[in-house]
mmCIF file of C-alpha atoms in Angstrom:
data_model
loop_
_atom_site.group_PDB
_atom_site.id
_atom_site.type_symbol
_atom_site.label_atom_id
_atom_site.label_comp_id
_atom_site.label_asym_id
_atom_site.label_seq_id
_atom_site.Cartn_x
_atom_site.Cartn_y
_atom_site.Cartn_z
ATOM 1 C CA MET A 1390 22.433 6.805 3.108
ATOM 2 C CA GLU A 1391 22.482 3.075 2.535
ATOM 3 C CA GLN A 1392 19.338 1.283 3.623
ATOM 4 C CA GLU A 1393 19.741 -1.006 6.625
ATOM 5 C CA LEU A 1394 19.178 -4.701 5.931
ATOM 6 C CA ILE A 1395 18.029 -7.529 8.170
ATOM 7 C CA SER A 1396 18.865 -11.192 7.597
ATOM 8 C CA LYS A 1397 16.114 -13.790 7.183
ATOM 9 C CA LYS A 1398 17.251 -15.574 10.361
ATOM 10 C CA GLU A 1399 17.089 -12.386 12.427
ATOM 11 C CA LEU A 1400 13.743 -11.441 10.882
ATOM 12 C CA LEU A 1401 12.121 -14.744 11.820
ATOM 13 C CA GLU A 1402 13.513 -14.544 15.364
ATOM 14 C CA LEU A 1403 12.489 -10.916 15.835
ATOM 15 C CA THR A 1404 8.938 -11.241 14.487
ATOM 16 C CA GLY A 1405 8.143 -14.748 15.725
ATOM 17 C CA ILE A 1406 6.855 -15.893 12.330
ATOM 18 C CA SER A 1407 7.865 -19.145 10.653
ATOM 19 C CA TYR A 1408 9.764 -19.750 7.418
ATOM 20 C CA GLY A 1409 6.547 -21.176 5.956
ATOM 21 C CA GLN A 1410 4.513 -18.075 6.848
ATOM 22 C CA LEU A 1411 7.107 -15.777 5.323
ATOM 23 C CA TYR A 1412 7.110 -17.602 1.987
ATOM 24 C CA ARG A 1413 3.357 -18.080 1.978
ATOM 25 C CA TRP A 1414 2.948 -14.312 2.361
ATOM 26 C CA LYS A 1415 5.440 -13.857 -0.459
ATOM 27 C CA ARG A 1416 3.445 -16.224 -2.725
ATOM 28 C CA LYS A 1417 0.237 -14.334 -1.877
ATOM 29 C CA LYS A 1418 2.038 -11.086 -2.819
ATOM 30 C CA LEU A 1419 1.788 -9.618 0.666
ATOM 31 C CA ILE A 1420 5.560 -9.116 0.606
ATOM 32 C CA PRO A 1421 7.142 -7.817 -2.637
ATOM 33 C CA GLU A 1422 9.573 -10.048 -4.508
ATOM 34 C CA GLU A 1423 12.141 -7.223 -4.668
ATOM 35 C CA TRP A 1424 12.396 -7.151 -0.869
ATOM 36 C CA PHE A 1425 14.046 -10.605 -0.944
ATOM 37 C CA ILE A 1426 17.685 -9.619 -1.504
ATOM 38 C CA ARG A 1427 20.242 -12.399 -2.098
ATOM 39 C CA LYS A 1428 23.758 -11.611 -0.897
ATOM 40 C CA SER A 1429 26.999 -13.565 -0.617
ATOM 41 C CA THR A 1430 28.280 -14.043 2.930
ATOM 42 C CA PHE A 1431 31.085 -16.096 4.435
ATOM 43 C CA THR A 1432 28.564 -18.945 4.934
ATOM 44 C CA GLY A 1433 27.316 -18.769 1.326
ATOM 45 C CA GLN A 1434 24.228 -17.121 -0.172
ATOM 46 C CA GLU A 1435 21.815 -15.582 2.336
ATOM 47 C CA THR A 1436 18.548 -13.671 2.024
ATOM 48 C CA PHE A 1437 18.223 -10.172 3.434
ATOM 49 C CA PHE A 1438 15.412 -7.606 3.551
ATOM 50 C CA PRO A 1439 15.123 -3.816 3.858
ATOM 51 C CA ARG A 1440 14.811 -3.739 7.636
ATOM 52 C CA GLU A 1441 12.379 -0.888 8.210
ATOM 53 C CA LYS A 1442 10.008 -1.849 5.375
ATOM 54 C CA ILE A 1443 9.802 -5.577 6.122
ATOM 55 C CA LEU A 1444 9.301 -5.092 9.879
ATOM 56 C CA ALA A 1445 6.515 -2.562 9.267
ATOM 57 C CA ARG A 1446 4.863 -4.836 6.695
ATOM 58 C CA ILE A 1447 4.943 -7.927 8.926
ATOM 59 C CA GLU A 1448 3.613 -5.939 11.863
ATOM 60 C CA LYS A 1449 0.706 -4.742 9.679
ATOM 61 C CA ILE A 1450 -0.013 -8.290 8.409
ATOM 62 C CA LYS A 1451 -0.038 -9.680 11.959
ATOM 63 C CA GLU A 1452 -2.309 -6.856 13.066
ATOM 64 C CA LEU A 1453 -4.873 -7.394 10.281
ATOM 65 C CA LYS A 1454 -4.699 -11.106 9.365
ATOM 66 C CA ASP A 1455 -7.446 -12.116 11.810
ATOM 67 C CA GLU A 1456 -9.810 -9.443 10.467
ATOM 68 C CA ARG A 1457 -9.112 -9.777 6.727
ATOM 69 C CA SER A 1458 -8.332 -12.611 4.337
ATOM 70 C CA LEU A 1459 -4.895 -12.859 2.753
ATOM 71 C CA ASP A 1460 -6.469 -11.940 -0.597
ATOM 72 C CA GLU A 1461 -7.955 -8.787 0.930
ATOM 73 C CA LEU A 1462 -4.580 -7.920 2.441
ATOM 74 C CA ALA A 1463 -2.876 -8.537 -0.910
ATOM 75 C CA ALA A 1464 -5.308 -6.127 -2.581
ATOM 76 C CA MET A 1465 -4.578 -3.541 0.097
ATOM 77 C CA PHE A 1466 -0.806 -3.952 -0.228
ATOM 78 C CA ALA A 1467 -0.796 -4.063 -4.046
ATOM 79 C CA PRO A 1468 1.260 -1.186 -5.470
ATOM 80 C CA ASP A 1469 -1.314 -0.649 -8.234
ATOM 81 C CA PRO A 1470 -3.976 1.629 -6.725
ATOM 82 C CA ALA A 1471 -7.598 0.744 -7.297
ATOM 83 C CA THR A 1472 -9.666 3.001 -9.518
ATOM 84 C CA VAL A 1473 -11.137 5.440 -7.032
ATOM 85 C CA VAL A 1474 -12.884 8.740 -7.678
ATOM 86 C CA MET A 1475 -14.128 10.862 -4.780
ATOM 87 C CA THR A 1476 -15.614 14.317 -4.432
ATOM 88 C CA LYS A 1477 -13.835 16.996 -2.397
ATOM 89 C CA GLU A 1478 -16.746 17.057 0.054
ATOM 90 C CA GLU A 1479 -16.567 13.288 0.559
ATOM 91 C CA ILE A 1480 -12.811 13.467 1.170
ATOM 92 C CA VAL A 1481 -13.271 15.989 3.990
ATOM 93 C CA LYS A 1482 -16.375 14.288 5.405
ATOM 94 C CA ARG A 1483 -14.532 10.965 5.682
ATOM 95 C CA HIS A 1484 -11.432 12.663 7.132
ATOM 96 C CA ILE A 1485 -9.168 11.308 4.384
ATOM 97 C CA VAL A 1486 -7.347 14.659 4.351
ATOM 98 C CA SER A 1487 -8.006 17.929 6.133
ATOM 99 C CA ASP A 1488 -9.982 20.768 4.570
ATOM 100 C CA VAL A 1489 -6.827 22.879 5.063
ATOM 101 C CA VAL A 1490 -4.907 20.955 2.407
ATOM 102 C CA LEU A 1491 -7.896 21.001 0.048
ATOM 103 C CA GLN A 1492 -8.095 24.789 0.434
ATOM 104 C CA LEU A 1493 -4.331 25.064 -0.068
ATOM 105 C CA LEU A 1494 -4.493 23.064 -3.288
ATOM 106 C CA ASN A 1495 -7.857 24.394 -4.460
ATOM 107 C CA ASP A 1496 -6.217 26.349 -7.288
ATOM 108 C CA GLU A 1497 -4.316 23.247 -8.403
ATOM 109 C CA LEU A 1498 -7.526 21.199 -8.428
ATOM 110 C CA SER A 1499 -9.171 24.132 -10.279
ATOM 111 C CA ASP A 1500 -12.923 23.649 -10.631
ATOM 112 C CA ARG A 1501 -12.748 19.840 -10.643
ATOM 113 C CA ASN A 1502 -14.976 18.350 -7.982
ATOM 114 C CA ASP A 1503 -13.981 14.732 -8.669
ATOM 115 C CA VAL A 1504 -10.561 13.631 -7.383
ATOM 116 C CA SER A 1505 -8.775 10.570 -8.803
ATOM 117 C CA PHE A 1506 -6.799 8.093 -6.694
ATOM 118 C CA VAL A 1507 -3.453 9.568 -7.810
ATOM 119 C CA GLN A 1508 -4.628 13.068 -6.893
ATOM 120 C CA LEU A 1509 -6.020 11.746 -3.611
ATOM 121 C CA LEU A 1510 -2.697 10.064 -2.859
ATOM 122 C CA ALA A 1511 -0.851 13.339 -3.558
ATOM 123 C CA LEU A 1512 -3.279 15.176 -1.249
ATOM 124 C CA TYR A 1513 -2.789 12.530 1.441
ATOM 125 C CA LEU A 1514 1.019 12.789 1.259
ATOM 126 C CA VAL A 1515 1.003 16.598 1.390
ATOM 127 C CA ASP A 1516 -1.515 16.600 4.252
ATOM 128 C CA ARG A 1517 0.541 14.113 6.246
ATOM 129 C CA LEU A 1518 3.761 16.094 5.770
ATOM 130 C CA LEU A 1519 2.122 19.429 6.582
ATOM 131 C CA LEU A 1520 0.532 18.084 9.764
ATOM 132 C CA SER A 1521 3.872 16.647 10.917
ATOM 133 C CA GLY A 1522 5.595 19.986 10.274
ATOM 134 C CA GLU A 1523 8.091 18.442 7.854
ATOM 135 C CA ILE A 1524 7.220 20.797 4.990
ATOM 136 C CA SER A 1525 5.902 24.323 4.479
ATOM 137 C CA MET A 1526 2.736 25.312 2.621
ATOM 138 C CA GLU A 1527 4.726 26.344 -0.471
ATOM 139 C CA GLU A 1528 6.681 23.086 -0.410
ATOM 140 C CA GLY A 1529 3.340 21.263 -0.238
ATOM 141 C CA LYS A 1530 2.262 22.914 -3.491
ATOM 142 C CA THR A 1531 5.582 21.999 -5.139
ATOM 143 C CA ILE A 1532 5.285 18.359 -4.028
ATOM 144 C CA TRP A 1533 1.701 18.206 -5.316
ATOM 145 C CA LYS A 1534 2.686 19.469 -8.783
ATOM 146 C CA MET A 1535 5.716 17.164 -9.014
ATOM 147 C CA PHE A 1536 3.774 14.122 -7.797
ATOM 148 C CA GLU A 1537 0.788 14.636 -10.092
ATOM 149 C CA SER A 1538 3.162 15.156 -13.027
ATOM 150 C CA HIS A 1539 5.581 12.252 -12.467
ATOM 151 C CA TYR A 1540 3.869 9.566 -10.354
ATOM 152 C CA PRO A 1541 1.772 8.177 -13.256
ATOM 153 C CA LYS A 1542 5.069 7.040 -14.873
ATOM 154 C CA LEU A 1543 5.878 5.035 -11.728
ATOM 155 C CA GLN A 1544 2.379 3.824 -10.856
ATOM 156 C CA GLY A 1545 2.466 0.170 -9.886
ATOM 157 C CA LYS A 1546 6.178 0.326 -9.059
ATOM 158 C CA SER A 1547 7.931 0.727 -5.736
ATOM 159 C CA CYS A 1548 9.119 4.304 -5.298
ATOM 160 C CA GLU A 1549 10.031 6.867 -2.653
ATOM 161 C CA LEU A 1550 9.148 10.530 -2.241
ATOM 162 C CA ILE A 1551 12.289 12.416 -1.259
ATOM 163 C CA VAL A 1552 12.670 16.050 -0.212
ATOM 164 C CA LEU A 1553 16.123 17.573 0.186
ATOM 165 C CA ARG A 1554 16.681 21.000 1.711
ATOM 166 C CA LYS A 1555 19.749 23.227 1.444
ATOM 167 C CA MET A 1556 20.020 26.804 2.683
ATOM 168 C CA GLY A 1557 16.245 26.899 3.067
ATOM 169 C CA VAL A 1558 15.558 25.788 -0.504
ATOM 170 C CA ALA A 1559 13.773 22.466 -1.013
ATOM 171 C CA THR A 1560 14.036 20.056 -3.924
ATOM 172 C CA CYS A 1561 11.607 17.156 -4.240
ATOM 173 C CA PHE A 1562 11.670 14.093 -6.459
ATOM 174 C CA LEU A 1563 10.454 10.515 -6.827
ATOM 175 C CA ALA A 1564 13.029 7.693 -6.829
ATOM 176 C CA GLU A 1565 12.135 4.319 -8.325
ATOM 177 C CA GLY A 1566 12.898 1.232 -6.222
ATOM 178 C CA ALA A 1567 15.151 1.111 -3.180
ATOM 179 C CA VAL A 1568 17.991 3.572 -3.678
ATOM 180 C CA ASN A 1569 20.965 4.613 -1.616
ATOM 181 C CA LEU A 1570 21.282 8.385 -1.271
ATOM 182 C CA TYR A 1571 24.622 10.158 -1.091
ATOM 183 C CA ILE A 1572 23.908 13.801 -0.346
ATOM 184 C CA GLU A 1573 26.230 16.766 -0.755
ATOM 185 C CA GLU A 1574 27.575 18.476 2.347
ATOM 186 C CA GLY A 1575 25.254 21.119 3.698
ATOM 187 C CA ALA A 1576 22.124 19.490 2.287
ATOM 188 C CA LYS A 1577 19.589 17.853 4.591
ATOM 189 C CA LEU A 1578 17.258 14.946 3.946
ATOM 190 C CA ALA A 1579 13.946 16.475 5.046
ATOM 191 C CA VAL A 1580 11.521 13.775 3.877
ATOM 192 C CA ARG A 1581 11.827 10.174 2.733
ATOM 193 C CA LEU A 1582 8.503 8.383 2.304
ATOM 194 C CA HIS A 1583 7.974 4.898 0.903
ATOM 195 C CA VAL A 1584 5.016 5.555 -1.410
ATOM 196 C CA PRO A 1585 3.588 1.963 -1.432
ATOM 197 C CA ALA A 1586 3.365 2.120 2.388
ATOM 198 C CA CYS A 1587 1.386 5.371 2.081
ATOM 199 C CA ILE A 1588 -0.888 3.699 -0.493
ATOM 200 C CA GLU A 1589 -1.557 0.936 2.052
ATOM 201 C CA GLU A 1590 -2.469 3.518 4.700
ATOM 202 C CA LEU A 1591 -4.738 5.350 2.278
ATOM 203 C CA LYS A 1592 -6.478 2.164 1.114
ATOM 204 C CA LEU A 1593 -7.045 1.210 4.734
ATOM 205 C CA LYS A 1594 -8.669 4.609 5.361
ATOM 206 C CA LEU A 1595 -10.862 4.159 2.296
ATOM 207 C CA SER A 1596 -11.901 0.635 3.311
ATOM 208 C CA GLU A 1597 -12.963 1.902 6.737
ATOM 209 C CA GLY A 1598 -15.307 4.417 5.174
#
């Protein structure tokens, strides 16, 4: 499943932003360096972007740029999560995740009342996927354990959460960077989430609190 790309020319036309804005946002780290992909074409070297990610990012920047400074947006979009510790009660009170997912993962959280940002991110991802019906309760527990175990190795890097399902059995993993997936026959791609985008959503929720 090769990711769809969009050329710089088409991007500027589609979004209505200027060349200068695009590169200013890049300099301010609102758009990751690795999204600028140089490719040879019949007209020479051209710049392309991962279509879905860049369009979503520009839409979010346009939506928020009048309310927040570029530095504030850069902090929100930064892949390195801020040091955040919240109590379970505060998480539910502020509607960061539902009490259902906290109850589901209560055994995994054991008797800890304080929840770190990485744990909160894992809760947020599981909650989102459960509410959308993309995963089952048991799959949610598996994703939680895998994410808490492996995400710290990738923290600060671009990665994707991927869930494959075959004959009713799910496998979940984290993939670093933008990867093309070639899946065996009979297997289904159940979930593919761009983790930095979820971090942005979560930081936005936290900043609204």
